[in-house]
Short mmCIF file of C-alpha atoms in Angstrom, two decimals:
data_model
loop_
_atom_site.label_atom_id
_atom_site.label_comp_id
_atom_site.label_asym_id
_atom_site.label_seq_id
_atom_site.Cartn_x
_atom_site.Cartn_y
_atom_site.Cartn_z
CA MET A 293 -44.46 -2.91 53.23
CA VAL A 294 -45.72 -0.92 50.34
CA ILE A 295 -46.75 2.67 51.27
CA PHE A 296 -48.86 4.56 48.72
CA ARG A 297 -49.81 8.21 49.25
CA THR A 298 -50.94 9.56 45.93
CA ARG A 299 -53.34 7.06 44.22
CA PRO A 300 -56.71 6.22 45.15
CA GLU A 301 -56.98 2.58 45.94
CA ASN A 302 -59.22 1.65 43.20
CA ILE A 303 -56.55 2.76 40.66
CA THR A 304 -53.52 1.35 42.33
CA PRO A 305 -51.90 -1.25 39.95
CA THR A 306 -50.70 -4.51 41.44
CA PRO A 307 -47.56 -3.82 43.21
CA ARG A 308 -44.18 -5.13 41.83
CA PHE A 309 -41.96 -4.10 44.60
CA LYS A 310 -41.83 -5.50 48.13
CA THR A 311 -40.90 -2.24 49.59
CA LEU A 312 -41.67 1.30 48.32
CA GLU A 313 -42.32 4.40 50.09
CA ILE A 314 -43.44 7.88 48.73
CA SER A 315 -43.25 11.23 50.40
CA ASN A 316 -46.32 12.80 52.13
CA PRO A 317 -47.99 15.36 49.92
CA ALA A 318 -48.53 17.61 53.12
CA TYR A 319 -44.64 18.21 53.22
CA GLU A 320 -43.86 18.52 49.56
CA SER A 321 -42.93 21.80 47.80
CA ASN A 322 -42.90 22.92 44.11
CA ASN A 323 -44.67 19.87 43.04
CA LEU A 324 -41.83 17.63 43.98
CA ARG A 325 -42.16 14.33 45.63
CA PHE A 326 -39.59 11.54 46.56
CA ILE A 327 -39.93 7.81 46.07
CA THR A 328 -37.66 5.15 47.68
CA VAL A 329 -37.87 1.57 46.18
CA LYS A 330 -36.05 -1.58 46.83
CA THR A 331 -35.15 -3.62 43.80
CA PRO A 332 -32.90 -6.65 43.15
CA ASN A 333 -31.25 -4.83 40.32
CA LEU A 334 -29.76 -2.35 42.89
CA LYS A 335 -29.63 -5.10 45.56
CA GLY A 336 -31.14 -2.50 47.84
CA ARG A 337 -32.86 0.77 47.49
CA GLY A 338 -32.75 3.51 44.95
CA ASP A 339 -34.35 7.13 44.93
CA ILE A 340 -36.32 8.95 42.57
CA CYS A 341 -37.27 12.57 42.60
CA VAL A 342 -40.64 13.43 40.75
CA TYR A 343 -42.20 16.46 39.54
CA VAL A 344 -45.94 15.95 39.14
CA PRO A 345 -48.10 18.60 37.44
CA PRO A 346 -50.92 19.84 39.84
CA GLY A 347 -54.41 19.03 39.15
CA THR A 348 -53.84 15.67 37.61
CA GLY A 349 -57.06 13.69 37.65
CA PRO A 350 -57.49 9.78 38.33
CA ASN A 351 -58.34 9.22 34.74
CA ASP A 352 -55.53 11.30 33.14
CA THR A 353 -52.62 9.68 31.20
CA LEU A 354 -49.55 11.82 31.29
CA PRO A 355 -46.30 11.33 29.52
CA ILE A 356 -43.31 10.41 31.65
CA VAL A 357 -39.83 11.96 31.25
CA ILE A 358 -36.82 10.31 32.80
CA LEU A 359 -33.94 12.61 33.31
CA LEU A 360 -30.54 11.14 34.08
CA HIS A 361 -27.87 12.98 36.13
CA GLY A 362 -24.14 13.12 35.72
CA VAL A 363 -21.17 11.73 37.86
CA TYR A 364 -21.28 12.70 41.44
CA GLY A 365 -24.84 13.53 41.50
CA SER A 366 -28.05 11.71 42.56
CA ALA A 367 -31.84 12.03 42.32
CA TRP A 368 -31.72 15.68 43.66
CA SER A 369 -29.24 16.85 40.95
CA TRP A 370 -31.71 17.84 38.14
CA PRO A 371 -34.27 19.72 40.25
CA LEU A 372 -31.91 21.44 42.86
CA SER A 373 -29.20 22.27 40.44
CA SER A 374 -31.13 23.39 37.38
CA GLY A 375 -34.69 24.07 38.61
CA VAL A 376 -36.13 22.01 35.81
CA HIS A 377 -39.35 21.38 37.64
CA ILE A 378 -39.81 25.01 38.19
CA ASN A 379 -39.14 26.07 34.61
CA ALA A 380 -41.31 23.16 33.26
CA HIS A 381 -44.25 24.18 35.54
CA GLU A 382 -44.23 27.66 34.27
CA LEU A 383 -44.29 26.46 30.68
CA ILE A 384 -47.04 23.99 31.34
CA GLU A 385 -49.01 26.80 33.06
CA LYS A 386 -48.54 29.03 30.00
CA GLY A 387 -49.66 26.13 27.65
CA GLN A 388 -46.06 26.01 26.01
CA LEU A 389 -45.57 22.43 27.32
CA PRO A 390 -48.18 19.70 27.81
CA PRO A 391 -48.40 18.37 31.47
CA MET A 392 -45.88 15.86 31.94
CA ILE A 393 -44.35 13.70 34.81
CA ILE A 394 -40.64 14.18 35.21
CA ALA A 395 -38.84 11.40 36.97
CA MET A 396 -35.28 12.09 38.20
CA PRO A 397 -33.65 8.83 39.60
CA SER A 398 -30.34 8.23 41.19
CA ASP A 399 -27.84 6.26 39.03
CA GLY A 400 -27.57 3.72 41.90
CA MET A 401 -24.93 5.51 43.78
CA TRP A 402 -21.99 3.37 42.64
CA GLY A 403 -18.54 4.86 42.88
CA ASP A 404 -18.37 8.40 41.32
CA GLY A 405 -21.07 7.27 38.81
CA SER A 406 -22.22 3.91 37.55
CA ALA A 407 -22.62 4.95 33.86
CA PHE A 408 -26.05 3.39 34.09
CA LEU A 409 -24.45 0.10 33.07
CA PRO A 410 -24.60 -3.52 34.43
CA LEU A 411 -21.46 -3.87 36.61
CA ASP A 412 -20.18 -5.69 39.73
CA GLY A 413 -23.35 -7.70 40.03
CA TYR A 414 -25.69 -4.70 39.85
CA ASN A 415 -27.85 -3.82 36.97
CA PHE A 416 -28.00 -0.01 36.79
CA GLU A 417 -29.46 -0.21 33.28
CA LYS A 418 -32.47 -2.20 34.16
CA TRP A 419 -32.98 0.08 37.35
CA ILE A 420 -33.56 2.86 34.94
CA ALA A 421 -35.22 0.95 31.98
CA GLU A 422 -37.64 -1.14 34.15
CA ASP A 423 -37.76 -0.22 37.67
CA VAL A 424 -38.01 3.61 37.51
CA PRO A 425 -41.01 3.37 35.04
CA ASP A 426 -42.88 0.82 37.08
CA ALA A 427 -42.29 2.73 40.42
CA ILE A 428 -43.72 5.76 38.80
CA ILE A 429 -46.70 3.78 37.49
CA GLU A 430 -47.33 2.32 41.08
CA THR A 431 -47.21 5.63 42.84
CA ILE A 432 -48.13 8.75 40.72
CA ARG A 433 -51.37 9.63 39.55
CA GLY A 434 -51.62 10.29 35.85
CA ALA A 435 -48.78 7.58 35.22
CA ASN A 436 -50.06 4.19 33.70
CA SER A 437 -49.12 1.45 31.23
CA GLN A 438 -50.27 3.76 28.40
CA SER A 439 -47.99 6.85 29.53
CA PRO A 440 -45.52 7.70 26.61
CA LEU A 441 -41.91 7.19 27.82
CA PHE A 442 -39.18 9.64 27.27
CA ILE A 443 -35.42 9.65 28.43
CA ALA A 444 -32.78 12.23 28.44
CA GLY A 445 -29.52 13.01 30.45
CA LEU A 446 -26.48 15.10 30.78
CA SER A 447 -22.94 13.97 30.66
CA MET A 448 -22.81 10.45 32.01
CA GLY A 449 -26.63 10.66 32.08
CA GLY A 450 -26.43 11.44 28.22
CA PHE A 451 -24.57 8.41 27.68
CA GLY A 452 -26.95 6.38 29.72
CA ALA A 453 -30.06 7.93 28.12
CA LEU A 454 -29.01 7.56 24.66
CA ARG A 455 -27.70 4.01 24.94
CA ILE A 456 -30.47 2.85 27.16
CA GLY A 457 -33.13 4.78 24.95
CA ALA A 458 -31.82 2.80 21.89
CA LYS A 459 -31.52 -0.51 23.58
CA TYR A 460 -35.04 -0.32 24.94
CA GLY A 461 -36.28 1.64 21.93
CA HIS A 462 -39.61 -0.32 21.90
CA LYS A 463 -40.37 1.53 25.19
CA PHE A 464 -39.40 5.01 24.54
CA ARG A 465 -40.94 7.65 22.06
CA ALA A 466 -37.84 9.70 21.78
CA ILE A 467 -34.32 10.07 23.50
CA ALA A 468 -31.96 12.92 24.08
CA GLY A 469 -28.69 13.83 25.47
CA HIS A 470 -26.88 16.92 26.71
CA SER A 471 -23.19 17.35 26.63
CA SER A 472 -23.10 13.57 26.45
CA MET A 473 -20.20 11.01 26.76
CA THR A 474 -20.58 9.27 23.57
CA SER A 475 -18.35 6.12 24.64
CA LEU A 476 -17.35 4.71 27.87
CA PRO A 477 -13.54 5.52 27.90
CA GLN A 478 -14.70 9.15 28.29
CA ILE A 479 -15.63 8.57 31.84
CA LYS A 480 -12.04 8.61 32.68
CA PHE A 481 -12.41 12.38 32.66
CA PHE A 482 -14.56 12.35 35.68
CA VAL A 483 -14.21 9.42 37.81
CA GLU A 484 -11.45 8.05 39.91
CA GLU A 485 -12.66 4.33 39.49
CA SER A 486 -10.55 2.35 36.91
CA LEU A 487 -12.05 1.80 33.43
CA LYS A 488 -11.79 -2.02 33.91
CA HIS A 489 -14.58 -1.87 36.53
CA TYR A 490 -16.98 -0.39 33.74
CA ALA A 491 -16.10 -3.08 31.08
CA GLN A 492 -18.94 -4.76 29.47
CA ASP A 493 -19.16 -8.42 28.10
CA ASN A 494 -20.57 -6.94 24.81
CA ILE A 495 -18.30 -4.16 23.85
CA THR A 496 -21.24 -2.66 21.80
CA ASP A 497 -22.73 -1.72 25.22
CA GLU A 498 -19.87 0.74 25.69
CA ASP A 499 -20.51 2.98 22.78
CA VAL A 500 -23.53 5.21 21.89
CA PHE A 501 -22.99 4.89 18.09
CA GLU A 502 -22.42 1.07 18.00
CA THR A 503 -25.62 0.78 20.26
CA PHE A 504 -27.57 2.79 17.50
CA LEU A 505 -26.36 0.59 14.88
CA LYS A 506 -27.23 -2.65 16.72
CA TYR A 507 -30.82 -1.43 17.57
CA ARG A 508 -31.13 0.78 14.45
CA LYS A 509 -34.56 -0.80 13.36
CA GLN A 510 -36.09 0.28 16.71
CA LEU A 511 -34.05 3.56 17.28
CA PRO A 512 -36.50 6.31 18.54
CA PRO A 513 -36.23 9.97 17.39
CA VAL A 514 -32.95 11.34 18.78
CA ARG A 515 -31.90 14.89 19.64
CA PHE A 516 -28.52 15.83 21.47
CA ASP A 517 -26.53 19.10 21.85
CA CYS A 518 -23.27 20.28 23.21
CA GLY A 519 -21.56 23.47 24.29
CA VAL A 520 -18.86 24.61 22.07
CA ASN A 521 -16.48 25.08 25.16
CA ASP A 522 -17.35 21.73 26.45
CA LEU A 523 -14.42 19.08 26.85
CA LEU A 524 -16.90 16.63 25.16
CA ILE A 525 -17.66 18.60 21.98
CA ASN A 526 -15.44 16.72 19.69
CA TYR A 527 -16.96 13.40 20.77
CA ASN A 528 -20.55 14.80 20.10
CA ARG A 529 -19.37 16.06 16.69
CA ALA A 530 -18.03 12.72 15.76
CA LEU A 531 -21.23 11.00 16.68
CA HIS A 532 -23.14 13.50 14.58
CA LYS A 533 -20.98 12.92 11.76
CA LYS A 534 -21.21 9.09 12.07
CA MET A 535 -25.04 9.24 12.21
CA ASP A 536 -25.05 11.59 9.19
CA ASN A 537 -22.81 9.07 7.33
CA GLU A 538 -25.28 6.17 8.24
CA GLY A 539 -28.27 8.23 7.21
CA MET A 540 -29.76 8.02 10.80
CA LEU A 541 -32.17 10.94 11.26
CA HIS A 542 -31.40 13.09 14.30
CA GLN A 543 -31.25 16.62 15.66
CA TYR A 544 -27.74 17.89 16.73
CA VAL A 545 -27.19 21.45 17.93
CA GLU A 546 -24.12 23.27 19.22
CA ASN A 547 -24.60 26.25 21.54
CA ALA A 548 -22.57 28.66 23.55
CA GLY A 549 -21.43 27.24 26.95
CA GLY A 550 -19.47 24.41 28.70
CA HIS A 551 -19.87 21.42 30.74
CA GLU A 552 -21.97 23.31 33.47
CA TRP A 553 -25.33 23.52 35.17
CA SER A 554 -26.13 26.92 33.55
CA TYR A 555 -25.93 25.25 29.95
CA TRP A 556 -28.14 22.32 31.12
CA ALA A 557 -30.68 24.36 32.90
CA THR A 558 -31.15 26.29 29.77
CA HIS A 559 -31.20 23.57 27.11
CA ILE A 560 -33.16 20.90 28.94
CA ILE A 561 -36.28 22.89 27.88
CA HIS A 562 -35.39 22.37 24.29
CA THR A 563 -35.47 18.66 24.98
CA LEU A 564 -38.79 18.80 26.73
CA LYS A 565 -40.12 20.67 23.67
CA PHE A 566 -38.74 18.13 21.52
CA PHE A 567 -40.51 15.34 23.36
CA ALA A 568 -43.77 17.16 23.20
CA CYS A 569 -43.55 16.87 19.35
CA TYR A 570 -44.01 13.07 19.78
CA LEU A 571 -47.10 13.12 21.78
#
């Protein structure tokens, strides 16, 4: 069963997913809707919360921004902990941001956090890089194969966004991270699962900088920031220095604040404006 509630039949693409359901617009609020989709990459279902600008027409092509949450969170984390959809909507209404779709998926709900990696027979990386954009295109008016794609995240989600954004650099216009883990061992600060469960066959996949080096020729524009009181600040400074030494163009900013939602709620807007520069 495939359930569509937002697209006219004449523009619905050929469904890729066997089962997919989207919330009824009659019961949505603040321009948020929810998608649940079944995919082999998760061996089951995954959730996506989506902000859709009102007034989107059937012939519009809007950019799609994917925001990845940190450990312990899920598809609700960005909108209901930061109000990103409300702030973005206000800026769009004022003409300070272009209309954009903001897709906020779960990480696959493995343990305290999947790190958006392939592990234990699940492919949480492909869930984000392939399934999420395809599900948005199948269900959301204004999303299509020509929609520019962007990806950002916080903490574990910053690790996922920067690494996936580089590895799939042919798909993304620009990438960003906030208070990002820059290498897999840093996940030990947040989760109770053993690091051995996260180990990758290719050690390059465990480190943002090594991934940047490997996919340097397709690396999209990069922005990342971190609070000066964040436990990950020195790792972010080290990534910035390594990129500088390699002559990799990027934006790096340090701000007041720590590893907290008040920081991310403020600075995600800078990332959205950064992405708007590449439209």
